[in-house]
Amino acid sequence: MAKQTINIGTTANDGTGDPLRTAFDKTNDNFNEIYGADFVDYDKLGTEFTTTAVISASDVDFSSAAVFTKTLSGATTLTFSNVETGMAKDLVITGDHTLSLPASVKTITGTYDGTVSNLIQIISTNGSTEQWATISQEA
């Protein structure tokens, strides 16, 4: 259904707009479409919100997935690409080696522990120039 616009007339109370019942019928129809069961569903979200990707080298491409995984095989410095303000990404990192995040990342809490799985949550607050991270380990 296309959006139904309520005709409000030319001037207040001139009688040229939609009658009250018609106006609220259009309002209900518009809300029913928005709050319908399939208005926003998983299939309509882009891959950057619905997929998992393995970090093969060291670049985390924010446009390619929501969750990234990597097992470190040596000291690794991650880089971020295609970062936009407001993006949130999860990194699940394992491997008993040194992990360095990009200089643009400010860590709020936690430190990387290579002896267990680490969940690193990244929020971009200023595109590619500023992100905030929390680092947690499994219990």
mmCIF file of C-alpha atoms in Angstrom:
data_model
loop_
_atom_site.group_PDB
_atom_site.id
_atom_site.type_symbol
_atom_site.label_atom_id
_atom_site.label_comp_id
_atom_site.label_asym_id
_atom_site.label_seq_id
_atom_site.Cartn_x
_atom_site.Cartn_y
_atom_site.Cartn_z
ATOM 1 C CA MET A 1 0.000 0.000 0.000
ATOM 2 C CA ALA A 2 1.234 3.484 -0.754
ATOM 3 C CA LYS A 3 1.235 6.073 2.009
ATOM 4 C CA GLN A 4 -2.185 7.678 2.357
ATOM 5 C CA THR A 5 -1.990 11.426 2.887
ATOM 6 C CA ILE A 6 -4.767 13.185 4.755
ATOM 7 C CA ASN A 7 -6.215 16.125 2.812
ATOM 8 C CA ILE A 8 -6.247 18.987 5.316
ATOM 9 C CA GLY A 9 -7.971 21.450 2.972
ATOM 10 C CA THR A 10 -6.838 24.861 1.857
ATOM 11 C CA THR A 11 -7.516 26.745 5.103
ATOM 12 C CA ALA A 12 -8.771 25.712 8.521
ATOM 13 C CA ASN A 13 -12.442 24.670 8.599
ATOM 14 C CA ASP A 14 -13.073 25.462 4.911
ATOM 15 C CA GLY A 15 -14.738 22.074 4.318
ATOM 16 C CA THR A 16 -12.360 21.045 1.512
ATOM 17 C CA GLY A 17 -10.307 18.524 3.497
ATOM 18 C CA ASP A 18 -11.026 14.875 4.298
ATOM 19 C CA PRO A 19 -13.898 14.255 6.702
ATOM 20 C CA LEU A 20 -12.751 13.223 10.192
ATOM 21 C CA ARG A 21 -13.699 9.554 9.711
ATOM 22 C CA THR A 22 -11.823 9.351 6.384
ATOM 23 C CA ALA A 23 -8.756 11.037 7.890
ATOM 24 C CA PHE A 24 -8.562 8.582 10.773
ATOM 25 C CA ASP A 25 -9.207 5.628 8.445
ATOM 26 C CA LYS A 26 -6.132 6.720 6.461
ATOM 27 C CA THR A 27 -4.206 7.096 9.731
ATOM 28 C CA ASN A 28 -5.133 3.574 10.825
ATOM 29 C CA ASP A 29 -4.194 2.135 7.420
ATOM 30 C CA ASN A 30 -0.801 3.858 7.531
ATOM 31 C CA PHE A 31 -0.083 2.566 11.056
ATOM 32 C CA ASN A 32 -1.283 -0.954 10.193
ATOM 33 C CA GLU A 33 1.230 -1.081 7.365
ATOM 34 C CA ILE A 34 4.085 0.193 9.543
ATOM 35 C CA TYR A 35 3.350 -2.158 12.434
ATOM 36 C CA GLY A 36 2.418 -5.131 10.262
ATOM 37 C CA ALA A 37 4.204 -8.406 10.914
ATOM 38 C CA ASP A 38 6.507 -8.081 7.901
ATOM 39 C CA PHE A 39 7.238 -4.346 7.748
ATOM 40 C CA VAL A 40 10.861 -4.700 8.893
ATOM 41 C CA ASP A 41 12.147 -8.216 8.952
ATOM 42 C CA TYR A 42 15.458 -10.017 8.785
ATOM 43 C CA ASP A 43 15.306 -10.458 4.991
ATOM 44 C CA LYS A 44 15.073 -6.699 4.444
ATOM 45 C CA LEU A 45 18.213 -5.916 6.437
ATOM 46 C CA GLY A 46 21.514 -5.569 4.593
ATOM 47 C CA THR A 47 24.387 -8.024 4.948
ATOM 48 C CA GLU A 48 26.208 -5.611 7.238
ATOM 49 C CA PHE A 49 23.505 -6.351 9.846
ATOM 50 C CA THR A 50 22.890 -10.066 9.323
ATOM 51 C CA THR A 51 26.080 -11.952 8.510
ATOM 52 C CA THR A 52 29.223 -13.297 10.084
ATOM 53 C CA ALA A 53 32.622 -13.033 8.399
ATOM 54 C CA VAL A 54 36.053 -14.415 9.151
ATOM 55 C CA ILE A 55 38.806 -11.795 9.288
ATOM 56 C CA SER A 56 41.253 -13.417 6.886
ATOM 57 C CA ALA A 57 44.122 -10.950 7.195
ATOM 58 C CA SER A 58 43.799 -7.938 9.477
ATOM 59 C CA ASP A 59 41.136 -5.668 7.895
ATOM 60 C CA VAL A 60 37.654 -5.484 9.388
ATOM 61 C CA ASP A 61 35.380 -4.243 6.591
ATOM 62 C CA PHE A 62 32.422 -2.755 8.477
ATOM 63 C CA SER A 63 30.190 -2.951 5.379
ATOM 64 C CA SER A 64 30.547 -6.716 5.015
ATOM 65 C CA ALA A 65 29.137 -8.234 8.217
ATOM 66 C CA ALA A 66 27.763 -7.702 11.718
ATOM 67 C CA VAL A 67 29.950 -10.220 13.520
ATOM 68 C CA PHE A 68 33.592 -10.963 12.731
ATOM 69 C CA THR A 69 35.704 -13.874 13.935
ATOM 70 C CA LYS A 70 39.426 -14.521 13.987
ATOM 71 C CA THR A 71 41.872 -16.914 15.591
ATOM 72 C CA LEU A 72 45.196 -15.164 15.931
ATOM 73 C CA SER A 73 48.245 -17.072 14.656
ATOM 74 C CA GLY A 74 50.675 -14.323 15.609
ATOM 75 C CA ALA A 75 50.765 -10.719 16.782
ATOM 76 C CA THR A 76 48.017 -8.890 14.876
ATOM 77 C CA THR A 77 47.133 -5.242 14.358
ATOM 78 C CA LEU A 78 43.597 -4.854 13.057
ATOM 79 C CA THR A 79 42.543 -2.135 10.636
ATOM 80 C CA PHE A 80 38.996 -0.908 10.008
ATOM 81 C CA SER A 81 37.511 0.057 6.641
ATOM 82 C CA ASN A 82 34.117 1.388 5.472
ATOM 83 C CA VAL A 83 33.329 2.693 8.951
ATOM 84 C CA GLU A 84 30.398 5.072 9.340
ATOM 85 C CA THR A 85 29.117 6.892 12.402
ATOM 86 C CA GLY A 86 26.627 4.803 14.375
ATOM 87 C CA MET A 87 27.840 1.406 13.187
ATOM 88 C CA ALA A 88 28.168 -1.315 15.827
ATOM 89 C CA LYS A 89 30.237 -4.455 15.209
ATOM 90 C CA ASP A 90 31.132 -7.513 17.258
ATOM 91 C CA LEU A 91 34.531 -9.183 17.022
ATOM 92 C CA VAL A 92 35.023 -12.668 18.451
ATOM 93 C CA ILE A 93 38.770 -13.136 18.728
ATOM 94 C CA THR A 94 40.802 -16.042 20.092
ATOM 95 C CA GLY A 95 44.483 -16.923 20.047
ATOM 96 C CA ASP A 96 47.228 -16.426 22.600
ATOM 97 C CA HIS A 97 49.038 -13.632 20.749
ATOM 98 C CA THR A 98 49.144 -9.844 20.983
ATOM 99 C CA LEU A 99 46.117 -8.055 19.503
ATOM 100 C CA SER A 100 46.271 -4.342 18.680
ATOM 101 C CA LEU A 101 43.235 -2.295 17.677
ATOM 102 C CA PRO A 102 43.485 0.745 15.385
ATOM 103 C CA ALA A 103 44.668 4.001 16.960
ATOM 104 C CA SER A 104 41.161 5.438 16.431
ATOM 105 C CA VAL A 105 39.729 3.006 19.017
ATOM 106 C CA LYS A 106 39.303 4.052 22.624
ATOM 107 C CA THR A 107 38.826 1.118 24.980
ATOM 108 C CA ILE A 108 36.137 1.717 27.592
ATOM 109 C CA THR A 109 36.701 -1.448 29.584
ATOM 110 C CA GLY A 110 38.474 -4.775 29.436
ATOM 111 C CA THR A 111 41.710 -6.144 28.032
ATOM 112 C CA TYR A 112 42.367 -8.860 25.495
ATOM 113 C CA ASP A 113 43.092 -12.295 26.994
ATOM 114 C CA GLY A 114 44.359 -14.699 24.345
ATOM 115 C CA THR A 115 43.796 -17.794 26.496
ATOM 116 C CA VAL A 116 39.988 -17.553 26.087
ATOM 117 C CA SER A 117 37.444 -16.248 23.577
ATOM 118 C CA ASN A 118 37.060 -12.481 23.612
ATOM 119 C CA LEU A 119 34.009 -10.495 22.560
ATOM 120 C CA ILE A 120 35.067 -7.035 21.421
ATOM 121 C CA GLN A 121 32.177 -4.694 20.744
ATOM 122 C CA ILE A 122 33.002 -1.673 18.599
ATOM 123 C CA ILE A 123 30.783 1.415 18.253
ATOM 124 C CA SER A 124 31.730 4.114 15.764
ATOM 125 C CA THR A 125 30.993 7.569 17.151
ATOM 126 C CA ASN A 126 32.739 9.581 14.439
ATOM 127 C CA GLY A 127 33.163 7.533 11.278
ATOM 128 C CA SER A 128 36.673 6.233 10.747
ATOM 129 C CA THR A 129 38.231 8.721 13.165
ATOM 130 C CA GLU A 130 36.734 7.525 16.484
ATOM 131 C CA GLN A 131 35.386 4.244 17.791
ATOM 132 C CA TRP A 132 34.822 2.947 21.317
ATOM 133 C CA ALA A 133 35.416 -0.656 22.389
ATOM 134 C CA THR A 134 34.470 -2.936 25.241
ATOM 135 C CA ILE A 135 36.337 -6.208 25.634
ATOM 136 C CA SER A 136 34.784 -9.151 27.486
ATOM 137 C CA GLN A 137 35.724 -12.774 28.007
ATOM 138 C CA GLU A 138 33.541 -15.815 28.347
ATOM 139 C CA ALA A 139 32.863 -16.837 31.920
#
